[in-house]
mmCIF file of C-alpha atoms in Angstrom:
data_model
loop_
_atom_site.group_PDB
_atom_site.id
_atom_site.type_symbol
_atom_site.label_atom_id
_atom_site.label_comp_id
_atom_site.label_asym_id
_atom_site.label_seq_id
_atom_site.Cartn_x
_atom_site.Cartn_y
_atom_site.Cartn_z
ATOM 1 C CA MET A 19 33.164 -18.026 10.572
ATOM 2 C CA GLY A 20 32.796 -14.889 8.630
ATOM 3 C CA TYR A 21 29.416 -13.189 9.070
ATOM 4 C CA PHE A 22 28.697 -14.030 5.072
ATOM 5 C CA GLN A 23 29.382 -17.643 6.218
ATOM 6 C CA VAL A 24 26.947 -18.124 9.489
ATOM 7 C CA PHE A 25 24.132 -15.879 8.000
ATOM 8 C CA LEU A 26 24.157 -17.761 4.600
ATOM 9 C CA LEU A 27 24.184 -20.912 6.442
ATOM 10 C CA LEU A 28 21.110 -19.202 8.267
ATOM 11 C CA ALA A 29 18.724 -18.477 5.028
ATOM 12 C CA LEU A 30 19.769 -22.065 3.954
ATOM 13 C CA ILE A 31 17.784 -23.626 7.307
ATOM 14 C CA PRO A 32 14.838 -25.684 6.358
ATOM 15 C CA GLY A 33 11.978 -23.302 8.317
ATOM 16 C CA SER A 34 14.205 -21.271 9.982
ATOM 17 C CA THR A 35 12.797 -18.123 7.418
ATOM 18 C CA GLY A 36 9.062 -18.306 7.140
ATOM 19 C CA LEU A 37 7.052 -15.550 8.445
ATOM 20 C CA ASP A 38 4.468 -16.665 11.000
ATOM 21 C CA ASN A 39 2.919 -12.810 12.746
ATOM 22 C CA GLY A 40 -0.819 -14.431 11.660
ATOM 23 C CA LEU A 41 -0.428 -10.187 10.134
ATOM 24 C CA LEU A 42 -1.929 -8.400 7.246
ATOM 25 C CA ARG A 43 -5.124 -10.153 6.580
ATOM 26 C CA THR A 44 -6.488 -7.584 4.572
ATOM 27 C CA PRO A 45 -4.231 -5.026 3.263
ATOM 28 C CA PRO A 46 -2.342 -2.302 5.466
ATOM 29 C CA MET A 47 -4.430 1.233 5.707
ATOM 30 C CA GLY A 48 -2.992 3.933 7.289
ATOM 31 C CA TRP A 49 -0.184 7.051 6.210
ATOM 32 C CA MET A 50 3.402 7.265 5.405
ATOM 33 C CA ALA A 51 5.508 10.196 5.067
ATOM 34 C CA TRP A 52 8.009 9.409 2.191
ATOM 35 C CA GLU A 53 5.866 10.998 -1.070
ATOM 36 C CA ARG A 54 4.481 14.153 0.107
ATOM 37 C CA PHE A 55 8.328 15.122 2.682
ATOM 38 C CA ARG A 56 11.075 13.469 1.503
ATOM 39 C CA CYS A 57 13.617 14.126 3.311
ATOM 40 C CA ASP A 58 13.036 17.486 4.684
ATOM 41 C CA ILE A 59 15.605 17.458 7.053
ATOM 42 C CA ASP A 60 15.940 21.042 8.099
ATOM 43 C CA CYS A 61 13.797 21.265 11.214
ATOM 44 C CA ARG A 62 14.856 25.378 11.609
ATOM 45 C CA LYS A 63 13.902 26.504 8.432
ATOM 46 C CA ASP A 64 10.698 24.237 7.887
ATOM 47 C CA PRO A 65 9.732 22.877 11.451
ATOM 48 C CA THR A 66 6.018 22.031 10.687
ATOM 49 C CA ASN A 67 6.685 19.423 7.415
ATOM 50 C CA CYS A 68 10.369 18.858 9.073
ATOM 51 C CA ILE A 69 10.777 14.751 9.574
ATOM 52 C CA SER A 70 10.450 14.869 12.852
ATOM 53 C CA GLU A 71 8.704 13.142 16.152
ATOM 54 C CA LYS A 72 6.707 16.519 16.031
ATOM 55 C CA LEU A 73 5.389 15.871 11.909
ATOM 56 C CA PHE A 74 5.101 11.924 12.835
ATOM 57 C CA ARG A 75 2.099 12.907 16.252
ATOM 58 C CA ASP A 76 0.310 15.375 14.106
ATOM 59 C CA MET A 77 -0.649 12.338 11.154
ATOM 60 C CA ALA A 78 -1.516 10.280 14.641
ATOM 61 C CA ASP A 79 -3.938 13.451 16.096
ATOM 62 C CA ARG A 80 -5.370 13.446 12.514
ATOM 63 C CA LEU A 81 -5.657 9.977 12.122
ATOM 64 C CA SER A 82 -7.488 9.607 15.059
ATOM 65 C CA GLU A 83 -9.162 12.704 15.685
ATOM 66 C CA ASP A 84 -10.059 12.866 11.733
ATOM 67 C CA GLY A 85 -12.394 9.715 11.322
ATOM 68 C CA TRP A 86 -9.766 7.643 9.072
ATOM 69 C CA ARG A 87 -9.034 5.341 11.780
ATOM 70 C CA GLU A 88 -12.375 4.086 12.244
ATOM 71 C CA LEU A 89 -12.350 3.444 7.990
ATOM 72 C CA GLY A 90 -9.036 0.972 8.596
ATOM 73 C CA TYR A 91 -6.684 3.572 8.264
ATOM 74 C CA GLU A 92 -4.018 2.516 11.315
ATOM 75 C CA TYR A 93 -0.075 2.710 10.844
ATOM 76 C CA VAL A 94 1.991 5.912 11.212
ATOM 77 C CA MET A 95 4.885 5.519 9.410
ATOM 78 C CA ILE A 96 8.693 7.121 9.182
ATOM 79 C CA ASP A 97 10.400 6.562 5.932
ATOM 80 C CA ASP A 98 13.892 7.036 5.244
ATOM 81 C CA CYS A 99 15.890 10.195 7.239
ATOM 82 C CA TRP A 100 14.959 9.560 10.448
ATOM 83 C CA MET A 101 18.209 8.191 12.029
ATOM 84 C CA SER A 102 20.877 9.358 13.562
ATOM 85 C CA MET A 103 23.893 9.858 10.932
ATOM 86 C CA GLN A 104 25.329 7.134 13.380
ATOM 87 C CA ARG A 105 24.854 3.995 15.229
ATOM 88 C CA GLY A 106 24.948 3.864 18.753
ATOM 89 C CA SER A 107 27.789 2.955 21.477
ATOM 90 C CA ASP A 108 25.899 -0.374 21.525
ATOM 91 C CA GLY A 109 26.529 -0.628 17.980
ATOM 92 C CA ARG A 110 22.338 0.354 17.844
ATOM 93 C CA LEU A 111 20.714 1.699 15.244
ATOM 94 C CA GLN A 112 19.195 5.565 17.262
ATOM 95 C CA PRO A 113 16.818 8.532 15.991
ATOM 96 C CA ASP A 114 17.940 12.148 15.033
ATOM 97 C CA PRO A 115 17.949 13.584 18.828
ATOM 98 C CA ASP A 116 16.990 16.628 17.600
ATOM 99 C CA ARG A 117 14.158 16.112 15.546
ATOM 100 C CA PHE A 118 12.992 12.828 17.462
ATOM 101 C CA PRO A 119 13.796 14.378 21.111
ATOM 102 C CA GLY A 120 11.817 12.276 22.868
ATOM 103 C CA GLY A 121 13.670 9.014 20.450
ATOM 104 C CA ILE A 122 10.694 6.151 19.046
ATOM 105 C CA ALA A 123 9.603 4.039 21.724
ATOM 106 C CA ASN A 124 7.805 7.523 23.560
ATOM 107 C CA LEU A 125 6.281 8.188 19.482
ATOM 108 C CA ALA A 126 5.300 4.981 19.759
ATOM 109 C CA ARG A 127 3.073 4.936 22.502
ATOM 110 C CA TYR A 128 2.046 7.856 21.448
ATOM 111 C CA ILE A 129 1.386 7.009 18.425
ATOM 112 C CA HIS A 130 -0.618 3.394 20.426
ATOM 113 C CA ASP A 131 -2.172 5.008 22.826
ATOM 114 C CA ARG A 132 -4.522 6.702 20.045
ATOM 115 C CA GLY A 133 -5.386 3.853 18.614
ATOM 116 C CA LEU A 134 -2.903 3.844 16.517
ATOM 117 C CA LYS A 135 0.126 1.832 14.531
ATOM 118 C CA LEU A 136 3.802 2.865 14.663
ATOM 119 C CA GLY A 137 5.350 2.204 11.321
ATOM 120 C CA ILE A 138 9.191 2.133 10.992
ATOM 121 C CA TYR A 139 12.110 2.357 8.470
ATOM 122 C CA ALA A 140 15.515 0.879 7.381
ATOM 123 C CA ASP A 141 17.575 0.124 5.365
ATOM 124 C CA MET A 142 19.917 -3.707 4.519
ATOM 125 C CA GLY A 143 23.079 -2.530 2.867
ATOM 126 C CA SER A 144 25.892 0.083 3.973
ATOM 127 C CA ALA A 145 23.146 2.604 4.399
ATOM 128 C CA THR A 146 19.754 3.739 3.551
ATOM 129 C CA CYS A 147 18.707 4.985 0.475
ATOM 130 C CA MET A 148 19.318 8.795 1.998
ATOM 131 C CA GLY A 149 22.335 7.881 3.383
ATOM 132 C CA PHE A 150 21.618 6.752 7.034
ATOM 133 C CA PRO A 151 23.043 4.346 8.483
ATOM 134 C CA GLY A 152 21.671 1.194 6.763
ATOM 135 C CA THR A 153 21.172 -2.959 8.391
ATOM 136 C CA THR A 154 24.266 -4.978 7.025
ATOM 137 C CA LEU A 155 23.636 -8.691 7.349
ATOM 138 C CA ASP A 156 26.223 -8.294 11.031
ATOM 139 C CA LYS A 157 22.691 -5.800 12.648
ATOM 140 C CA VAL A 158 19.219 -7.638 11.242
ATOM 141 C CA GLU A 159 19.121 -9.187 14.475
ATOM 142 C CA LEU A 160 20.041 -6.325 17.136
ATOM 143 C CA ASP A 161 17.891 -4.119 14.920
ATOM 144 C CA ALA A 162 14.440 -6.493 14.709
ATOM 145 C CA GLN A 163 15.399 -6.937 18.569
ATOM 146 C CA THR A 164 15.493 -2.906 18.821
ATOM 147 C CA PHE A 165 12.204 -2.422 16.778
ATOM 148 C CA ALA A 166 10.700 -4.827 19.003
ATOM 149 C CA SER A 167 10.971 -2.854 21.855
ATOM 150 C CA TRP A 168 11.107 0.063 20.541
ATOM 151 C CA GLY A 169 7.408 -0.480 20.584
ATOM 152 C CA VAL A 170 7.199 -0.651 16.404
ATOM 153 C CA ASP A 171 3.726 -2.523 14.671
ATOM 154 C CA TYR A 172 5.636 -2.568 11.250
ATOM 155 C CA LEU A 173 8.968 -2.268 8.792
ATOM 156 C CA LYS A 174 9.847 -1.073 5.482
ATOM 157 C CA PHE A 175 13.154 -2.969 4.668
ATOM 158 C CA ASP A 176 14.126 -0.967 1.266
ATOM 159 C CA GLY A 177 17.192 -2.065 -1.041
ATOM 160 C CA CYS A 178 20.561 0.565 -1.268
ATOM 161 C CA HIS A 179 23.550 -0.035 -1.223
ATOM 162 C CA SER A 180 23.001 -4.107 -1.158
ATOM 163 C CA ASN A 181 23.024 -6.883 -4.099
ATOM 164 C CA ALA A 182 22.109 -9.891 -4.719
ATOM 165 C CA ILE A 183 23.696 -11.782 -2.776
ATOM 166 C CA GLU A 184 23.191 -10.151 0.447
ATOM 167 C CA GLN A 185 19.766 -9.342 -0.580
ATOM 168 C CA SER A 186 19.320 -13.138 -0.314
ATOM 169 C CA ILE A 187 20.168 -13.038 2.657
ATOM 170 C CA GLY A 188 19.161 -10.653 4.069
ATOM 171 C CA TYR A 189 15.347 -10.363 3.858
ATOM 172 C CA PRO A 190 15.136 -13.987 5.093
ATOM 173 C CA LEU A 191 17.034 -13.814 7.773
ATOM 174 C CA MET A 192 14.957 -10.377 9.124
ATOM 175 C CA SER A 193 11.828 -12.291 8.573
ATOM 176 C CA LYS A 194 12.855 -14.486 10.462
ATOM 177 C CA ALA A 195 14.796 -11.811 13.592
ATOM 178 C CA LEU A 196 11.040 -10.276 14.157
ATOM 179 C CA ASN A 197 9.652 -13.793 14.772
ATOM 180 C CA TRP A 198 12.717 -14.144 16.917
ATOM 181 C CA THR A 199 11.778 -10.608 18.863
ATOM 182 C CA GLY A 200 7.856 -12.239 19.634
ATOM 183 C CA ARG A 201 6.247 -9.073 19.394
ATOM 184 C CA PRO A 202 4.505 -8.698 15.668
ATOM 185 C CA ILE A 203 5.170 -6.828 13.619
ATOM 186 C CA ALA A 204 4.584 -6.434 9.975
ATOM 187 C CA TYR A 205 6.914 -6.825 7.119
ATOM 188 C CA SER A 206 7.898 -5.472 4.015
ATOM 189 C CA CYS A 207 9.855 -6.266 1.944
ATOM 190 C CA SER A 208 10.901 -3.671 -1.348
ATOM 191 C CA LEU A 209 13.297 -6.896 -2.839
ATOM 192 C CA PRO A 210 11.399 -7.348 -6.022
ATOM 193 C CA ALA A 211 12.062 -3.521 -6.915
ATOM 194 C CA TYR A 212 15.652 -4.435 -6.501
ATOM 195 C CA LEU A 213 14.903 -7.879 -9.339
ATOM 196 C CA GLY A 214 12.977 -6.700 -11.504
ATOM 197 C CA GLY A 215 9.363 -7.535 -10.248
ATOM 198 C CA LEU A 216 8.615 -10.775 -12.357
ATOM 199 C CA PRO A 217 9.633 -14.549 -12.244
ATOM 200 C CA PRO A 218 12.305 -16.376 -13.165
ATOM 201 C CA ASN A 219 13.978 -12.625 -10.563
ATOM 202 C CA VAL A 220 11.402 -13.050 -8.101
ATOM 203 C CA ASN A 221 9.653 -15.954 -6.189
ATOM 204 C CA TYR A 222 6.476 -14.517 -5.164
ATOM 205 C CA SER A 223 5.904 -18.390 -3.816
ATOM 206 C CA TYR A 224 8.838 -18.105 -1.393
ATOM 207 C CA LEU A 225 7.684 -14.630 -0.696
ATOM 208 C CA GLY A 226 5.245 -14.644 0.550
ATOM 209 C CA ASN A 227 6.030 -17.196 3.001
ATOM 210 C CA ILE A 228 8.047 -14.173 4.500
ATOM 211 C CA CYS A 229 7.254 -11.294 3.721
ATOM 212 C CA ASN A 230 3.077 -9.766 4.968
ATOM 213 C CA LEU A 231 3.753 -7.783 1.453
ATOM 214 C CA TRP A 232 6.526 -6.179 -1.168
ATOM 215 C CA ARG A 233 7.312 -3.349 -3.538
ATOM 216 C CA ASN A 234 7.839 -4.257 -6.921
ATOM 217 C CA TYR A 235 7.832 -1.441 -8.975
ATOM 218 C CA ASP A 236 9.065 2.116 -8.894
ATOM 219 C CA ASP A 237 8.415 4.577 -6.081
ATOM 220 C CA ILE A 238 5.204 6.301 -7.845
ATOM 221 C CA GLU A 239 5.442 10.270 -7.898
ATOM 222 C CA ASP A 240 2.615 12.934 -7.505
ATOM 223 C CA SER A 241 1.599 12.610 -11.173
ATOM 224 C CA TRP A 242 -1.040 11.219 -13.055
ATOM 225 C CA ALA A 243 1.552 10.123 -15.056
ATOM 226 C CA SER A 244 3.074 8.338 -12.720
ATOM 227 C CA VAL A 245 -0.100 6.451 -11.931
ATOM 228 C CA LYS A 246 -1.025 4.760 -15.071
ATOM 229 C CA SER A 247 2.712 3.640 -15.612
ATOM 230 C CA ILE A 248 2.750 1.417 -12.691
ATOM 231 C CA LEU A 249 -0.788 0.555 -12.943
ATOM 232 C CA ASP A 250 0.213 -0.426 -16.575
ATOM 233 C CA TRP A 251 3.086 -2.335 -15.169
ATOM 234 C CA TYR A 252 0.621 -4.077 -12.416
ATOM 235 C CA SER A 253 -2.023 -4.408 -15.064
ATOM 236 C CA THR A 254 0.076 -6.147 -18.598
ATOM 237 C CA ASN A 255 2.185 -8.431 -15.654
ATOM 238 C CA GLN A 256 -1.621 -9.293 -13.974
ATOM 239 C CA ASP A 257 -0.509 -13.440 -14.436
ATOM 240 C CA ASP A 258 2.341 -13.178 -13.521
ATOM 241 C CA LEU A 259 1.342 -11.097 -9.952
ATOM 242 C CA GLN A 260 -2.246 -11.535 -9.627
ATOM 243 C CA PRO A 261 -1.095 -14.885 -8.421
ATOM 244 C CA ALA A 262 0.640 -14.068 -5.497
ATOM 245 C CA ALA A 263 -1.664 -11.852 -3.924
ATOM 246 C CA GLY A 264 -3.805 -13.456 -0.379
ATOM 247 C CA PRO A 265 -4.379 -12.623 3.116
ATOM 248 C CA GLY A 266 -0.413 -11.995 4.752
ATOM 249 C CA HIS A 267 0.617 -11.293 1.751
ATOM 250 C CA TRP A 268 0.583 -8.544 -0.859
ATOM 251 C CA ASN A 269 1.380 -6.509 -4.010
ATOM 252 C CA ASP A 270 2.268 -2.627 -3.267
ATOM 253 C CA PRO A 271 2.260 -0.655 -5.654
ATOM 254 C CA ASP A 272 3.439 2.631 -3.396
ATOM 255 C CA MET A 273 1.237 5.034 -1.698
ATOM 256 C CA LEU A 274 -1.843 7.307 -1.960
ATOM 257 C CA ILE A 275 -0.466 10.437 -3.490
ATOM 258 C CA ILE A 276 -4.710 11.489 -3.426
ATOM 259 C CA GLY A 277 -4.631 14.839 -1.867
ATOM 260 C CA ASN A 278 -1.613 16.546 -3.075
ATOM 261 C CA PHE A 279 -0.475 18.614 -6.245
ATOM 262 C CA GLY A 280 -0.541 15.962 -9.076
ATOM 263 C CA LEU A 281 -3.836 14.582 -9.297
ATOM 264 C CA SER A 282 -7.058 16.418 -10.820
ATOM 265 C CA LEU A 283 -10.769 14.927 -9.060
ATOM 266 C CA ASP A 284 -11.595 12.617 -11.761
ATOM 267 C CA GLN A 285 -7.622 11.378 -11.392
ATOM 268 C CA ALA A 286 -7.329 11.140 -7.705
ATOM 269 C CA GLN A 287 -11.011 8.758 -7.925
ATOM 270 C CA ALA A 288 -9.559 6.640 -10.671
ATOM 271 C CA GLN A 289 -6.727 5.589 -7.596
ATOM 272 C CA MET A 290 -8.502 4.610 -5.201
ATOM 273 C CA ALA A 291 -10.346 2.733 -6.863
ATOM 274 C CA LEU A 292 -8.309 1.144 -9.284
ATOM 275 C CA TRP A 293 -5.417 0.411 -5.610
ATOM 276 C CA ALA A 294 -9.140 -1.447 -4.663
ATOM 277 C CA ILE A 295 -9.295 -3.419 -7.234
ATOM 278 C CA MET A 296 -5.305 -4.074 -6.944
ATOM 279 C CA ALA A 297 -6.241 -5.205 -3.478
ATOM 280 C CA ALA A 298 -3.143 -2.811 -3.239
ATOM 281 C CA PRO A 299 -2.330 -1.458 0.631
ATOM 282 C CA LEU A 300 -4.394 1.770 1.043
ATOM 283 C CA VAL A 301 -1.316 3.974 2.730
ATOM 284 C CA MET A 302 -1.796 7.375 1.671
ATOM 285 C CA SER A 303 1.464 10.056 1.503
ATOM 286 C CA ASN A 304 -0.131 13.684 1.677
ATOM 287 C CA ASP A 305 -0.411 16.007 4.582
ATOM 288 C CA LEU A 306 -3.870 15.221 6.574
ATOM 289 C CA ARG A 307 -2.803 18.787 8.721
ATOM 290 C CA THR A 308 -4.381 20.975 5.648
ATOM 291 C CA LEU A 309 -6.354 18.588 3.242
ATOM 292 C CA SER A 310 -9.473 19.345 1.165
ATOM 293 C CA ALA A 311 -12.710 18.389 1.410
ATOM 294 C CA ASP A 312 -13.171 17.047 -2.337
ATOM 295 C CA ALA A 313 -9.486 14.430 -1.121
ATOM 296 C CA ARG A 314 -10.675 13.352 2.595
ATOM 297 C CA ALA A 315 -13.902 12.453 0.464
ATOM 298 C CA ILE A 316 -11.863 9.711 -2.092
ATOM 299 C CA LEU A 317 -9.973 8.891 0.913
ATOM 300 C CA GLN A 318 -13.125 8.002 3.511
ATOM 301 C CA ASN A 319 -15.187 6.019 0.288
ATOM 302 C CA ARG A 320 -16.150 3.294 3.063
ATOM 303 C CA VAL A 321 -17.470 0.930 -0.209
ATOM 304 C CA ALA A 322 -14.420 1.653 -1.807
ATOM 305 C CA ILE A 323 -12.705 0.851 1.535
ATOM 306 C CA GLY A 324 -15.360 -2.189 1.632
ATOM 307 C CA ILE A 325 -13.867 -3.063 -1.223
ATOM 308 C CA ASN A 326 -10.104 -2.845 -0.882
ATOM 309 C CA GLN A 327 -10.593 -4.708 2.487
ATOM 310 C CA ASP A 328 -12.432 -7.211 1.459
ATOM 311 C CA PRO A 329 -11.586 -10.782 3.121
ATOM 312 C CA ARG A 330 -10.937 -13.337 0.035
ATOM 313 C CA GLY A 331 -8.825 -11.237 -1.037
ATOM 314 C CA ILE A 332 -8.398 -11.592 -3.865
ATOM 315 C CA GLN A 333 -6.040 -9.093 -6.436
ATOM 316 C CA GLY A 334 -8.596 -8.392 -8.681
ATOM 317 C CA ARG A 335 -7.071 -8.042 -13.309
ATOM 318 C CA ARG A 336 -7.495 -5.786 -15.722
ATOM 319 C CA LEU A 337 -10.226 -7.319 -18.715
ATOM 320 C CA LEU A 338 -10.131 -4.962 -21.339
ATOM 321 C CA GLN A 339 -8.390 -2.793 -23.037
ATOM 322 C CA GLU A 340 -10.951 -1.059 -25.303
ATOM 323 C CA LEU A 341 -9.607 0.846 -29.172
ATOM 324 C CA GLY A 342 -11.828 3.876 -27.330
ATOM 325 C CA HIS A 343 -9.203 4.035 -24.401
ATOM 326 C CA ILE A 344 -11.726 3.011 -22.016
ATOM 327 C CA GLU A 345 -9.985 -0.434 -19.630
ATOM 328 C CA VAL A 346 -12.213 -1.911 -17.668
ATOM 329 C CA TYR A 347 -10.704 -3.928 -14.864
ATOM 330 C CA TRP A 348 -12.626 -6.227 -12.405
ATOM 331 C CA ARG A 349 -11.802 -8.189 -8.544
ATOM 332 C CA PRO A 350 -14.333 -10.893 -7.297
ATOM 333 C CA LEU A 351 -15.177 -9.958 -3.634
ATOM 334 C CA SER A 352 -17.167 -12.036 -1.140
ATOM 335 C CA HIS A 353 -21.000 -13.651 -0.821
ATOM 336 C CA SER A 354 -20.736 -13.312 -4.858
ATOM 337 C CA ALA A 355 -19.660 -9.400 -5.916
ATOM 338 C CA ASN A 356 -17.956 -7.701 -7.436
ATOM 339 C CA ALA A 357 -16.080 -4.524 -8.983
ATOM 340 C CA LEU A 358 -15.550 -2.928 -11.757
ATOM 341 C CA VAL A 359 -13.878 0.004 -12.620
ATOM 342 C CA PHE A 360 -14.145 1.485 -16.254
ATOM 343 C CA LEU A 361 -11.395 3.354 -16.412
ATOM 344 C CA SER A 362 -10.647 6.112 -19.476
ATOM 345 C CA LEU A 363 -7.493 7.120 -20.927
ATOM 346 C CA ARG A 364 -8.470 9.865 -22.786
ATOM 347 C CA GLN A 365 -7.440 13.470 -22.753
ATOM 348 C CA ASP A 366 -10.837 15.196 -24.758
ATOM 349 C CA MET A 367 -13.772 14.717 -23.536
ATOM 350 C CA PRO A 368 -15.878 11.808 -21.695
ATOM 351 C CA TYR A 369 -16.876 8.538 -23.363
ATOM 352 C CA LEU A 370 -20.293 6.820 -23.119
ATOM 353 C CA TYR A 371 -19.043 3.519 -23.350
ATOM 354 C CA ARG A 372 -21.267 0.833 -23.812
ATOM 355 C CA ASN A 373 -20.922 -2.764 -22.753
ATOM 356 C CA SER A 374 -22.858 -5.769 -21.364
ATOM 357 C CA LEU A 375 -22.242 -7.780 -18.227
ATOM 358 C CA ALA A 376 -22.092 -10.581 -20.358
ATOM 359 C CA ASN A 377 -19.139 -10.198 -21.719
ATOM 360 C CA LEU A 378 -17.088 -9.649 -19.270
ATOM 361 C CA ASN A 379 -18.041 -12.765 -18.192
ATOM 362 C CA PHE A 380 -20.429 -11.938 -15.349
ATOM 363 C CA PRO A 381 -22.716 -15.362 -14.539
ATOM 364 C CA ALA A 382 -26.989 -15.543 -16.479
ATOM 365 C CA GLY A 383 -28.789 -13.455 -13.769
ATOM 366 C CA SER A 384 -30.642 -10.370 -12.059
ATOM 367 C CA PHE A 385 -28.001 -7.543 -10.287
ATOM 368 C CA GLU A 386 -27.992 -4.308 -9.308
ATOM 369 C CA ALA A 387 -24.963 -1.879 -9.703
ATOM 370 C CA TYR A 388 -24.064 0.240 -6.767
ATOM 371 C CA ASP A 389 -21.760 3.348 -8.231
ATOM 372 C CA VAL A 390 -19.283 3.817 -5.422
ATOM 373 C CA PHE A 391 -18.414 7.992 -5.892
ATOM 374 C CA SER A 392 -22.058 9.037 -7.129
ATOM 375 C CA GLY A 393 -24.089 7.332 -4.421
ATOM 376 C CA LYS A 394 -27.040 5.520 -6.748
ATOM 377 C CA THR A 395 -27.698 2.369 -7.486
ATOM 378 C CA LEU A 396 -28.847 1.024 -10.720
ATOM 379 C CA SER A 397 -31.416 -2.089 -10.848
ATOM 380 C CA GLY A 398 -33.134 -4.536 -13.361
ATOM 381 C CA LEU A 399 -30.127 -5.450 -14.598
ATOM 382 C CA THR A 400 -29.510 -8.372 -16.218
ATOM 383 C CA ASP A 401 -25.978 -10.016 -17.353
ATOM 384 C CA HIS A 402 -26.932 -8.794 -21.203
ATOM 385 C CA THR A 403 -28.435 -5.766 -20.422
ATOM 386 C CA ILE A 404 -26.894 -3.401 -22.458
ATOM 387 C CA PHE A 405 -25.260 -0.533 -20.517
ATOM 388 C CA THR A 406 -23.767 2.565 -21.025
ATOM 389 C CA VAL A 407 -21.974 5.083 -18.223
ATOM 390 C CA SER A 408 -20.070 8.019 -18.809
ATOM 391 C CA ILE A 409 -16.680 7.943 -17.511
ATOM 392 C CA ASN A 410 -14.440 11.530 -18.155
ATOM 393 C CA PRO A 411 -11.029 11.926 -18.868
ATOM 394 C CA SER A 412 -8.859 10.357 -17.211
ATOM 395 C CA GLY A 413 -11.858 9.223 -14.514
ATOM 396 C CA VAL A 414 -12.806 5.832 -13.990
ATOM 397 C CA VAL A 415 -16.249 4.981 -13.175
ATOM 398 C CA MET A 416 -16.430 2.657 -10.226
ATOM 399 C CA TRP A 417 -19.940 -0.185 -9.558
ATOM 400 C CA TYR A 418 -20.710 -2.509 -7.221
ATOM 401 C CA VAL A 419 -22.659 -5.360 -8.512
ATOM 402 C CA TYR A 420 -24.315 -8.111 -6.690
ATOM 403 C CA PRO A 421 -26.712 -11.044 -7.990
ATOM 404 C CA VAL A 422 -30.389 -9.776 -7.172
ATOM 405 C CA LYS A 423 -30.946 -13.297 -5.384
ATOM 406 C CA HIS A 424 -29.661 -11.998 -2.526
ATOM 407 C CA SER A 425 -31.927 -9.768 -2.012
ATOM 408 C CA LYS A 426 -30.858 -8.407 1.293
ATOM 409 C CA MET A 427 -27.449 -7.750 0.223
ATOM 410 C CA SER A 428 -26.766 -4.056 -0.641
ATOM 411 C CA HIS A 429 -23.347 -2.154 -0.601
ATOM 412 C CA GLN A 430 -24.515 -0.966 2.999
ATOM 413 C CA ASP A 431 -23.064 -4.867 3.615
ATOM 414 C CA LEU A 432 -19.123 -3.531 2.900
ATOM 415 C CA ILE A 433 -19.883 -0.559 5.260
ATOM 416 C CA GLU A 434 -21.110 -2.013 8.600
#
């Protein structure tokens, strides 16, 4: 029996494809190389920024020393371009010896010693997206064992250079292979992005049983246009996507690009707020060594993080698209609290937006609203109070709203 027939049989065995690692009960948080550093492998010309063990050690140092780890940013994630162009004589993947002279296991120990976790990248095709060795079906178990032996904590499994049949076999097979290693390894699947992202091509109920999270749509680029495109796709298709998310299984709209070059301060707040509403992974791709104070304040906003990490794990939704190019997003939270985001897609001037909580489907009652980015609290709200918020062009106002009857409740509950 050939490899194809063997793996097809394995993929069809009942119970052989379930993911049972108990991980990512809230969306993962951390740092990933790809959007900021791409496939820069010329360490002679660019030793500071090339994909190398030095880069990942630097970022681990920043996460552990600059207050990120304590907020939940715990994963240091290697993306494409870490490998040697050839597998080793034993058939195993191996890092580029010049750029990772200490090997991945030593890098994992360095990261673990700082209270962090290591993520790595592989591709379930003949080659990775950038042309490095792929994980063909006959190599799935071997690569899972290799990652576990190195102390890897998270696998991003891409799908370049593979077809739909190989993907339908390979993704569940890797899920099982990771289980077999006995090491808890979070599993990120790119399968939906290669199948159009939507039912009937994507069965999200099934996917939630084999993956901890998955990429649904296009890669993010360093621009507001890219953020808007991703947001609009997820919102337009929220009836299909929103039910798929929950503790242990998340939609992934891709990395946070806050602190790079393409977003204004208002747009950076918007991405942070909307990723929190969507229960999205908070995985930064930036240079933590040179991050501005403004970008740091947004990414380390404890209330925004608390909303993102709410244990109920319910993904939020777009409630309204107003004629004035204002959109309203909502997410239900623990303890009868809610998060609201008022987004302006205007390009002209700050806009005064008026509404009431009743119009946003809130029940009768009295409420307080904490403005996540200004730090101000609005008291005396009832469901029928007409409130006004001033929203900057391509900016947001984000509220954490809680009922007054919970007299001891405030935004502090999210950060303690």
